[in-house]
Short mmCIF file of C-alpha atoms in Angstrom, two decimals:
data_model
loop_
_atom_site.label_atom_id
_atom_site.label_comp_id
_atom_site.label_asym_id
_atom_site.label_seq_id
_atom_site.Cartn_x
_atom_site.Cartn_y
_atom_site.Cartn_z
CA MET A 26 13.07 -200.81 322.24
CA LYS A 27 15.03 -201.97 325.25
CA GLN A 28 13.68 -205.50 324.95
CA ARG A 29 15.32 -205.90 321.56
CA GLY A 30 18.68 -204.90 323.00
CA ILE A 31 18.24 -207.33 325.87
CA CYS A 32 17.41 -210.13 323.44
CA LEU A 33 20.47 -209.28 321.37
CA ALA A 34 22.70 -209.26 324.44
CA TYR A 35 21.24 -212.58 325.59
CA ALA A 36 21.87 -214.12 322.17
CA ILE A 37 25.48 -212.90 322.26
CA VAL A 38 25.97 -214.44 325.72
CA VAL A 39 24.52 -217.76 324.57
CA VAL A 40 26.71 -217.84 321.46
CA TYR A 41 29.76 -216.92 323.54
CA ALA A 42 29.00 -219.74 325.98
CA ILE A 43 28.69 -222.26 323.14
CA VAL A 44 31.87 -221.06 321.44
CA SER A 45 33.84 -221.05 324.69
CA SER A 46 32.72 -224.59 325.49
CA PHE A 47 33.79 -225.72 322.02
CA LEU A 48 37.15 -224.03 322.54
CA ALA A 49 37.53 -225.64 325.96
CA VAL A 50 36.89 -229.07 324.45
CA GLY A 51 38.88 -228.53 321.24
CA ALA A 52 42.00 -226.81 322.54
CA ARG A 53 42.49 -226.59 326.29
CA ASP A 54 44.06 -223.30 327.30
CA ASP A 55 46.78 -223.20 329.95
CA GLU A 56 44.83 -221.15 332.48
CA GLY A 57 41.64 -223.18 332.09
CA VAL A 58 39.54 -220.01 332.05
CA LEU A 59 37.43 -221.16 329.12
CA GLY A 60 36.88 -224.54 330.72
CA GLN A 61 35.65 -222.95 333.94
CA ARG A 62 33.45 -220.52 332.02
CA ALA A 63 31.90 -223.34 329.98
CA SER A 64 31.32 -225.57 332.99
CA SER A 65 29.70 -222.69 334.91
CA TRP A 66 26.97 -222.55 332.26
#
């Protein structure tokens, strides 16, 4: 059942990317880490 774990991990990464891009647009953090992370996707 490793494929299920991989799918779950991939879904978490995708959701994290979407959330971080929303955060980067909504409230820009001082370091700009979220902005760089969102733009790298």
